[in-house]
Structures are given as C-alpha cells and as structure tokens.
XYZ file of C-alpha atoms in Angstrom:
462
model
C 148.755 105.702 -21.896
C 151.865 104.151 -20.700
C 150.707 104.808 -16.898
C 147.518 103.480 -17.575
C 148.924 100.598 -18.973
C 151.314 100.207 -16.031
C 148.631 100.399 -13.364
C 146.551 97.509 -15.611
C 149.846 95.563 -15.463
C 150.224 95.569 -11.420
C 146.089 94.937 -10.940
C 146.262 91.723 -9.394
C 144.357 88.874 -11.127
C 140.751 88.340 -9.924
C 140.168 84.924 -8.647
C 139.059 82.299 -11.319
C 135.823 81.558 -9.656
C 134.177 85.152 -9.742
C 135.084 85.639 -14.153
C 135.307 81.482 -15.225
C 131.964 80.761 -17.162
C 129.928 78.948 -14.214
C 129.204 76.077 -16.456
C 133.302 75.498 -16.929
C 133.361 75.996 -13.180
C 130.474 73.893 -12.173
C 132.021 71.083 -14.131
C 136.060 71.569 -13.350
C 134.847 71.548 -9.661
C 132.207 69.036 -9.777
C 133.834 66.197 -11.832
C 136.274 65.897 -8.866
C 134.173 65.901 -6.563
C 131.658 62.916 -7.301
C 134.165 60.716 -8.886
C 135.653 61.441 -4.804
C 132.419 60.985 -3.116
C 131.928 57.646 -5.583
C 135.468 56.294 -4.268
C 134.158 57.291 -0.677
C 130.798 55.046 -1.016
C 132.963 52.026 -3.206
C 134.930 51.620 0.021
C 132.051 49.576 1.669
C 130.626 48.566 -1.204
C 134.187 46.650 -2.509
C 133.968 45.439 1.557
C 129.676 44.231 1.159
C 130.832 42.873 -2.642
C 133.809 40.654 -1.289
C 132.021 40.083 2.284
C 129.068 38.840 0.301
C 130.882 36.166 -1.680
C 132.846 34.611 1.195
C 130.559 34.916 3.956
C 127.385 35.496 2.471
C 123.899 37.155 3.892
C 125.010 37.745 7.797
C 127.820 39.517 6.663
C 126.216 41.956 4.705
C 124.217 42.497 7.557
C 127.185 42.947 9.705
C 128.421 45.591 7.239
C 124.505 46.855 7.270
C 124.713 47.288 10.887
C 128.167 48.855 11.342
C 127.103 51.417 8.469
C 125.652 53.924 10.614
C 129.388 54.764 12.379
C 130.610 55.290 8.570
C 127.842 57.707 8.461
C 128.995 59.427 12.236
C 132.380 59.721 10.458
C 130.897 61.413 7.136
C 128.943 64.012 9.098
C 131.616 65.010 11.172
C 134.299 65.279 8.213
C 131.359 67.349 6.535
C 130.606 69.642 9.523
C 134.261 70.844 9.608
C 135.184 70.335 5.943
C 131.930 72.063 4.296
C 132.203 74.380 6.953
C 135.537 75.256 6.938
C 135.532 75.541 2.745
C 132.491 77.856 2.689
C 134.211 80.283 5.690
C 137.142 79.929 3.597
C 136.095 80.793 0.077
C 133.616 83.532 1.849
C 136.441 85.424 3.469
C 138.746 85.023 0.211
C 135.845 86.403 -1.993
C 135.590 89.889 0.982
C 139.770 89.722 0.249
C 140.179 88.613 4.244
C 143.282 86.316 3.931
C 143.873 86.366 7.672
C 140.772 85.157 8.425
C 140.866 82.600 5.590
C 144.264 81.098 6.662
C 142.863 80.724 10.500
C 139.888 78.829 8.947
C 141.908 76.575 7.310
C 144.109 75.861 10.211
C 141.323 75.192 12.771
C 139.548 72.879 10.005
C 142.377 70.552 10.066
C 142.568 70.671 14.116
C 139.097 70.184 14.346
C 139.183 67.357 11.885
C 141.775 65.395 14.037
C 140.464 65.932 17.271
C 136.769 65.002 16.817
C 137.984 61.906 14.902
C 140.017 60.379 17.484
C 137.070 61.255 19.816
C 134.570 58.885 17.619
C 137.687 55.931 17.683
C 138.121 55.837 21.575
C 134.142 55.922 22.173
C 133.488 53.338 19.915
C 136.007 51.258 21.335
C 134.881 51.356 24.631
C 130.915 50.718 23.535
C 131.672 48.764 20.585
C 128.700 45.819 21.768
C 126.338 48.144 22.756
C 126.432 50.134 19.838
C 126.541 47.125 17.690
C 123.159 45.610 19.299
C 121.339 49.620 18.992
C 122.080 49.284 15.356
C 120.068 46.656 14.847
C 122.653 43.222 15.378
C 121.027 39.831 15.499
C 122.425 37.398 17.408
C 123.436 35.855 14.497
C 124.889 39.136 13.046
C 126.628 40.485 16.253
C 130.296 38.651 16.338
C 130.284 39.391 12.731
C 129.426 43.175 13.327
C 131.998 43.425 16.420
C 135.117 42.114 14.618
C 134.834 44.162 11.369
C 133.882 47.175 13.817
C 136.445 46.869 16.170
C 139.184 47.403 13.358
C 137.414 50.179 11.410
C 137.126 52.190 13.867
C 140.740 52.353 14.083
C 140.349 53.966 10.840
C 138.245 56.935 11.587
C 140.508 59.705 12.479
C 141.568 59.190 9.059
C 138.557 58.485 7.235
C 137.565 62.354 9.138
C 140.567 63.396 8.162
C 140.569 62.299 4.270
C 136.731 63.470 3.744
C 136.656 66.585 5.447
C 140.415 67.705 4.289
C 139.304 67.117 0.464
C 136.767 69.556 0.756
C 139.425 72.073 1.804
C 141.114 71.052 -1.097
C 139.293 71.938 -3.580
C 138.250 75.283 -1.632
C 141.406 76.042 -2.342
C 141.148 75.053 -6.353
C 142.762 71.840 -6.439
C 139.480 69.744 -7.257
C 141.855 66.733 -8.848
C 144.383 66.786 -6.032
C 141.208 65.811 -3.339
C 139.877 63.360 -6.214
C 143.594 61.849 -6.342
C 143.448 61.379 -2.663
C 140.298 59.395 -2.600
C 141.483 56.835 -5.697
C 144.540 56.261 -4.250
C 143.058 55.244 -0.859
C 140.384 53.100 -2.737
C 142.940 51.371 -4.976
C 144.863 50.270 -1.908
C 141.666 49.039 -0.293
C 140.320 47.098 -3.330
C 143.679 45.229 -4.025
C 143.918 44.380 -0.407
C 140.391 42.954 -0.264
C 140.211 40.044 -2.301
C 144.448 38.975 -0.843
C 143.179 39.553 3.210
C 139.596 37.742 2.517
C 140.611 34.831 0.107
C 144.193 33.896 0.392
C 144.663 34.992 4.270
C 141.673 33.618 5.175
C 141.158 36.299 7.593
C 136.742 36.734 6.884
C 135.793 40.123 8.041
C 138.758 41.098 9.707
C 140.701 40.931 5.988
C 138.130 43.542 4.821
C 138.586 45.999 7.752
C 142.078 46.037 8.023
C 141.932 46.597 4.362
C 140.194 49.648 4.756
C 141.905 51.119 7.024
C 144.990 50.656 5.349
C 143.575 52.487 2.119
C 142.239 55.419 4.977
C 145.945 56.065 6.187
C 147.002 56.270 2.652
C 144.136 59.049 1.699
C 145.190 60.921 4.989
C 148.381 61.094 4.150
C 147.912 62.838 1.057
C 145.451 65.285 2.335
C 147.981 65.993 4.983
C 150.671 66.862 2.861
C 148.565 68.727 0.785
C 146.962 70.684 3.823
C 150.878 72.057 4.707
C 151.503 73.544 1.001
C 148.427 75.319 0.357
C 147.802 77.620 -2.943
C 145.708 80.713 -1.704
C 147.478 81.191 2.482
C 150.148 79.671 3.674
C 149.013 77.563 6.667
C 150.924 78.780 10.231
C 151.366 76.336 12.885
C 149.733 78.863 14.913
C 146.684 78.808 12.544
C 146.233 75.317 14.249
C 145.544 75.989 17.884
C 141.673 75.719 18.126
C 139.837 79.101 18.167
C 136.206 78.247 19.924
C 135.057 81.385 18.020
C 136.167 79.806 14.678
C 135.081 76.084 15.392
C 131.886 77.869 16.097
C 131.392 79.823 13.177
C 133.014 76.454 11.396
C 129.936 74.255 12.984
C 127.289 76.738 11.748
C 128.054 76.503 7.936
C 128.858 72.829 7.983
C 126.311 71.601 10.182
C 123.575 71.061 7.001
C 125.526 68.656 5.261
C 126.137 67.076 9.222
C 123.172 67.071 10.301
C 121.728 65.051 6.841
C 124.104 62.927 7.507
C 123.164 62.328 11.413
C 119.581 62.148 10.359
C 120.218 59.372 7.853
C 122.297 57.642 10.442
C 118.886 57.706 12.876
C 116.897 56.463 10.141
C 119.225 53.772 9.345
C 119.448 52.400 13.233
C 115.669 52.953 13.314
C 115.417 51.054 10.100
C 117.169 48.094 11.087
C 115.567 47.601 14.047
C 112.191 47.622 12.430
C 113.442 45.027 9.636
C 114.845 42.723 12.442
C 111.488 43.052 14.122
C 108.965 42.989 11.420
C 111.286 41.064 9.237
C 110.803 38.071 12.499
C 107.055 37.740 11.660
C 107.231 37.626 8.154
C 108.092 34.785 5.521
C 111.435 36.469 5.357
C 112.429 35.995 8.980
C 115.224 38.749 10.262
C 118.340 38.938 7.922
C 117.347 38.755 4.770
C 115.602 42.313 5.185
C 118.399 43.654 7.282
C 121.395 42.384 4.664
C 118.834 43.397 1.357
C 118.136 46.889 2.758
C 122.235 47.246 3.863
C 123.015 46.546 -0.161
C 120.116 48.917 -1.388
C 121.758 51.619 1.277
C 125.043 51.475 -0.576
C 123.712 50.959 -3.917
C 121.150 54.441 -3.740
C 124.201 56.281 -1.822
C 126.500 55.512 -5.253
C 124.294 56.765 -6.789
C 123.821 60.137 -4.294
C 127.772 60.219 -4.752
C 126.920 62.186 -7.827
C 124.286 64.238 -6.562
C 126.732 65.181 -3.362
C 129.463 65.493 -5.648
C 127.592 68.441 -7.486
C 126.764 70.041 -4.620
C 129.978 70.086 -2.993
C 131.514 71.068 -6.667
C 128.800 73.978 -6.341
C 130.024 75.117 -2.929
C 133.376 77.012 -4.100
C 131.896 78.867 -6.592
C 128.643 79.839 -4.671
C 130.386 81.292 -1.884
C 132.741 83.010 -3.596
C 130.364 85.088 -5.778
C 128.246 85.446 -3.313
C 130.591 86.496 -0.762
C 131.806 89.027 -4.054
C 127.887 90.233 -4.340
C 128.297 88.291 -8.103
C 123.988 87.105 -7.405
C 123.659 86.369 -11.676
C 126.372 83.631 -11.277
C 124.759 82.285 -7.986
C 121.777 81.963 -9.563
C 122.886 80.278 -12.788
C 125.253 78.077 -10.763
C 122.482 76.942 -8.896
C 120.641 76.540 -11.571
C 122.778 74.050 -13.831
C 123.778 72.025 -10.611
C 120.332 71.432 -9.907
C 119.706 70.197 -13.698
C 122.858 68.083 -13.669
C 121.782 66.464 -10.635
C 118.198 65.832 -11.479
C 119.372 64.080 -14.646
C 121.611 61.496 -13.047
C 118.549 60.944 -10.449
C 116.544 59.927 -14.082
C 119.302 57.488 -14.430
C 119.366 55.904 -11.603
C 115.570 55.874 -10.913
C 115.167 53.646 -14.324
C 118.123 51.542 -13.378
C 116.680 50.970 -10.289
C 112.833 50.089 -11.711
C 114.148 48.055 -14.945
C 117.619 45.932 -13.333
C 116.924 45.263 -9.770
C 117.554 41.691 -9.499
C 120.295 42.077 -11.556
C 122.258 44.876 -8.940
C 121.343 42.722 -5.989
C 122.507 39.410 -7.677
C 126.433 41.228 -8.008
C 126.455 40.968 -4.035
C 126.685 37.212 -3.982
C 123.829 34.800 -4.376
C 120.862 33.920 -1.847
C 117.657 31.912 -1.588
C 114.511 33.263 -3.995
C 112.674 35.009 -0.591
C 116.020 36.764 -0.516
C 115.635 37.754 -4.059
C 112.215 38.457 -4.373
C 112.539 41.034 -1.454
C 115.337 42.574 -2.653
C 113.384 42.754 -5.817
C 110.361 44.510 -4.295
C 112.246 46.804 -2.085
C 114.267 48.397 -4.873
C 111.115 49.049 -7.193
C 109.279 50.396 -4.227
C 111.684 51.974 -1.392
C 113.335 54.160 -4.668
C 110.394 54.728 -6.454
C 111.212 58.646 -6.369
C 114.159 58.748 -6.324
C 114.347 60.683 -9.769
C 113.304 63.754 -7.613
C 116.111 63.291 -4.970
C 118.478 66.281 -6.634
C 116.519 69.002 -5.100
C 116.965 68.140 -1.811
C 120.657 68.253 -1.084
C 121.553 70.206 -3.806
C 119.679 73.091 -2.458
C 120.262 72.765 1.374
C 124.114 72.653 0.438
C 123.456 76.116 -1.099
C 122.209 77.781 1.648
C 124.728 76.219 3.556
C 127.407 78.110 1.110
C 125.489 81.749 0.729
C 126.111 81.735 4.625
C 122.094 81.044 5.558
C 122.550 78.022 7.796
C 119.209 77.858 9.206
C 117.440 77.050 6.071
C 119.831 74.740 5.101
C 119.356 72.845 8.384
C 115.762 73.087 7.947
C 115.909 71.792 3.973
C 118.501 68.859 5.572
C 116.246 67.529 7.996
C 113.275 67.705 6.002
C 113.689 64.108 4.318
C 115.066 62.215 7.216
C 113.760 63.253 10.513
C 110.453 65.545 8.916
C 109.155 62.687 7.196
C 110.720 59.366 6.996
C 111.420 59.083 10.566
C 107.701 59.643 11.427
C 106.876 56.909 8.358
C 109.209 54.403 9.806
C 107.697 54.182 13.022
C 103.927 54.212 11.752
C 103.737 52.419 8.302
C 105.046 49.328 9.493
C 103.219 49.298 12.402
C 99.514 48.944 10.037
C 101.212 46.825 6.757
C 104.110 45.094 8.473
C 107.295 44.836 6.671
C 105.818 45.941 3.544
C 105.328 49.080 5.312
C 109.029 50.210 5.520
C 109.084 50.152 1.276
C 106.437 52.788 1.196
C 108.246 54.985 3.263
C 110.444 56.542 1.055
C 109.087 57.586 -1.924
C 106.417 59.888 0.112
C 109.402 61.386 1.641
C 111.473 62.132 -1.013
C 108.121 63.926 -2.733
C 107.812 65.750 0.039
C 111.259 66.893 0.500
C 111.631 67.991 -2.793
C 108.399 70.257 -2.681
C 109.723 72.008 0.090
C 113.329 72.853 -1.312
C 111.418 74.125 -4.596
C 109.736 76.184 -2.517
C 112.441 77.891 -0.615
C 114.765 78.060 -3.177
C 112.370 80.036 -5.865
C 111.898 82.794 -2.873
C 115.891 83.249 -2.523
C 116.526 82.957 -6.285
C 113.790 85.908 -7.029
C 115.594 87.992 -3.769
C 119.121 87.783 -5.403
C 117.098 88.785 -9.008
C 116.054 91.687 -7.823
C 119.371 92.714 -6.280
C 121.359 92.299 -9.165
C-alpha cells in the first residue's frame, strides 16, 4: 500500500487541458482571448473614432484605405502564432518537449523577421500601394502620412499578435490579454493629446499607435524569455526551414482568411470609388461608410476569433492525447458561443445602424442614408458567420491544414470575390451590399458540412 501510494505520489500531474471540464477550459481560454482580439480591432477604431471628429469623411477613408496593411500584419502574426501554438500544444500533448521548445523559439524568430520585411517594403512602395487600395486623390496625402508612420509599427504589431497566441499556448490566457490592454490604453490616451492639443491630424493618430505597439511588444517579449512549459534556448531561435515549414502549414488557415479579406477589401474599394463616381453618392462617402462598417463587423468577429483561438489550446492538446469526446464537445460549445454573439450583433446591426455610424463623427444625409442601407443589407447574415472561422480554426488545430485552408477561403475568395466583381457590374453600387449575405450563407453550409463528417470520424474512434 505504501509503495503504491509512493509511485501515485511521484506520477507527474497531467496537463490541465486534457482532465479541466472543456466548458471551464473553453471559457478560461476564450475570455482572454476576445477581450485581446477586441483591443486588437479598438486600435483603429479609437484612430477612425478620433480621425472622424477632427478631420471628418476623407480621413476615414484614409484609415479605410490603409486597412488592408493592418490586415497583411494580422495574417502574418497568425501564420506563425496559430501555427506555432498548435505545433506547440501538439508536441506537448505526444510529451515531445524538445520539439515544443524549438517551436517556440522559431515562432518568435519568424515573427520578427517577416515583420520587419512588411516595414521596409511598405516604405519603399508606400504611394503605390496607397493608390491599389483604392486612394482618391482626395484621400491619398491623407492615406500616405498616417501610413508612412504605422508601418513603423509593424514588426511590433507581428510581434504582439502572433506572440499572444504563444502565450496562452503556454496557459497564460490573461498574461496575452494584459499585453493587448496595456498597448490599447497607451494608444487611446495618446489619441485625443496628439490629434487635439498637438494639432498633429493623422500623424497624432499613427504615432499614437505605434507607441501603444512597442508597449504590447515589450510585454510579449519578456514574457516569451520566461516561459511556463520549456525554457526557451537562444539556440531555439536560429530559424529551422523544416520548422518554419511545418509552422506555415498549421497557421496558414487563419493567414490565408486574413489575406483573402485583405483582397476583398482592395477589390472593394476600388469598386466603391468607381461605382460610388456614378452614383448620387459620388466616391468617398462609400469608401469612408464601408471603412467604418469594416471595423464595426470585425469588433464584432473579435469575439468569434477570440473563441476560436481560445478553442485552439485545448483542441490540439486532446487531440494530439487521442482525448476525441473532449474535441468534439469543445467544438461543440465554441461553435454555440459563437453563433450566439453573431445573434447579437446581427440585431444590433438591423435595429441601430444609424445610430453606430453617427459615433464616427457626423456627415451629410446621402452619407447617412448609405451607411444606413449598407449595414441592414451588407450584414444581413451575419448571425450565421460563427461557423465559418470557428470551424476552419479547428482543423487548423487537429493538424488537417488542407481543409482548414479550403473552409478559410471559402467566404472570401470562393464567393465574395466572384460577387464583387459581377453584382456591381448589373445593379451598380447597390450591387456591392448584396454581396455578402449570399456569401456568408454559403460559407456556413459548407463548414456544416465538413465538420459533421470529422465529428462522426472522431465518434466512432472513441
């Protein structure tokens, strides 16, 4: 007895995420992890509020057309952070802590090195870019000064995104939420003191940005050299191709969403600015409306992305521990949680449209009555858009990367893209607004699809 009891002593303790009730999980991890992602998207939504009030409708169409380099940033922090956390938790779940520790290390390399790639090319095609995206002439100076200074930003921006999912890979959800408010808090203080009492327009709301950025980064970095599960070498930092590879594979779902709703976005814009010219609207007002809609539906998504990055620990883990009953019900309740916030949002966006779009500073009643429109229409299902990521991030964590490539690129490039380029084309600029909701409808239908086969495979293996 006393042996026995010995032995039981020296067992080492299992990991919390393969014998924690999912639901406890689901929401320690989760919590986190949108009120992060909500922080992420407030950043240029604090910048389009303030922007809005002291410049007014051409620069929130600046901010509009500089948006889809804030997405770049977010795909590449989510190709090496998702990646790296669901390598991570996999190996810790087959008890490889050698491998785990050089997936952590090569995260954080990878991290800094793409990101100062993104600054130096934007710098050098900063005008270019700026007119692809959509800029007006009207728009363009606007676009290039706030630009120019962001970009400065990025490595960090990479850095603080992609390091927070690492984070809380490593069960430290609050710590990565912590990082996030802290940057946010600096931004939003500095906003209102660089616009309105320096005078300094556009530039005042960059430089505030990056400024919170640097103070996020910082954080994650001194987080990143005290980790809980491995310690982190210096040698686990020299890039491995065979780990950035394996890195790129699990994270490039969640990347390539991203880089297909930065495509849609520059293909949007350019068919507001050129539909928008022949209609009673003229060119910016649809290009600064559909900017604030953008930001408004992706603080929204912040919970919906939050979920499923709160899901991703917990998924790979059992799964990499052949636990299939708790991948199932964690799926299962992420997918609910997420579907009811869509509800939410979907009525606020139906019943209080005028009232969102009136928060972003005031404009003529064409600006208003588009905004209007757009909002009931362009969202009209969005109560379905939980399935979608929610599910592609899980086959992104079980280690099945294709489908969750396919399930990413359903919404964006499958369907909306095509939309984009013919709707308008037969109903003019009303034609963008229906665009949407057919997607999303579709989308969803096809991750129900996929995800009942795998569900019903890991049912019959448990």
């Amino acid at each position: 007895m006393n042996t026995s009891s010995a032995s039981s002593n020296q067992r080492p303790m299992e990991n919390p995420l393969g014998v924690e009730p999912v639901g406890n999980l689901l929401r320690r991890f989760a919590v986190p992890s949108i009120i992060a992602m909500l922080v992420s998207s407030l950043y240029n939504m604090v910048d389009q509020l303030f922007i809005g009030h002291s410049i007014g409708i051409l620069g929130n169409a600046a901010t509009n057309v500089a948006f889809p380099l804030t997405m770049t940033c977010t795909s590449i922090a989510l190709l090496c952070g998702i990646g790296g956390a669901a390598n991570f938790n996999l190996s810790l779940g087959r008890k490889e802590t050698e491998n785990a520790r050089g997936y952590v290390g090569n995260t954080l390399s990878m991290l800094v090195i793409l990101g100062v790639i993104l600054c130096v090319t934007v710098q050098i095609f900063l005008r270019p870019m700026m007119l692809l995206f959509g800029a007006t002439p009207d728009v363009i100076d606007y676009a290039c000064t706030y630009t120019r200074i962001t970009s400065l930003g990025f490595p960090f921006l990479i850095l603080t995104t992609g390091g927070s999912n690492m984070i809380r890979a490593d069960g430290s959800p609050r710590y990565s939420m912590m990082c996030n408010l802290a940057g946010a808090a600096v931004n939003t203080i500095l906003d209102p003191l660089f616009i309105f009492v320096f005078q300094m327009g556009m530039a005042g709301a960059a430089l505030a940005t990056i400024l919170g950025q640097i103070v996020s980064a910082g954080m994650v970095i001194f987080y990143l050299t005290r980790f809980k599960s491995v310690t982190l070498r210096f040698l686990d930092l020299k890039p491995s191709l065979k780990r950035w590879l394996q890195i790129a594979s699990l994270g490039a779902t969640p990347c390539f969403n991203q880089l297909a709703m930065m495509v849609v976005q520059i293909v949007m814009n350019n068919t507001l600015t050129h539909y928008g010219a022949s209609s009673m609207y003229g060119s910016d007002i649809p290009l600064a409306c559909a900017g604030i809609i953008s930001k408004v539906n992706m603080l929204f998504f912040s919970f919906v992305i939050g979920i499923s990055q709160g899901l991703q620990p917990i998924v790979s883990f059992n799964y990499g521990a052949r636990k299939y009953p708790r991948v199932r019900e964690a799926y299962l309740k992420a997918v609910a949680a997420a579907t009811v916030i869509c509800v939410i949002a979907f009525c606020c966006f139906q019943i209080f449209p005028r009232q969102i779009i009136s928060i972003f500073g005031s404009g003529s009643e064409e600006y208003l009555h588009f905004a209007e429109r757009y909002f009931r229409i362009y969202l009209f299902c969005s109560f379905l858009n939980g399935f979608q990521p929610v599910t592609s991030n899980f086959f992104t964590s079980i280690g099945k990367p294709k489908k969750g490539i396919f399930l990413s690129l359903t919404r964006q490039i499958l369907f909306l893209l095509p939309l984009l380029l013919i709707f308008p084309y037969l109903f003019g600029i009303d034609g963008v607004m229906y665009t949407a909701p057919i997607a999303d409808f579709a989308a969803a239908c096809f991750s129900i699809v996929l995800v009942r086969k795998e569900l019903s495979a890991m049912k019959r293996l448990s």
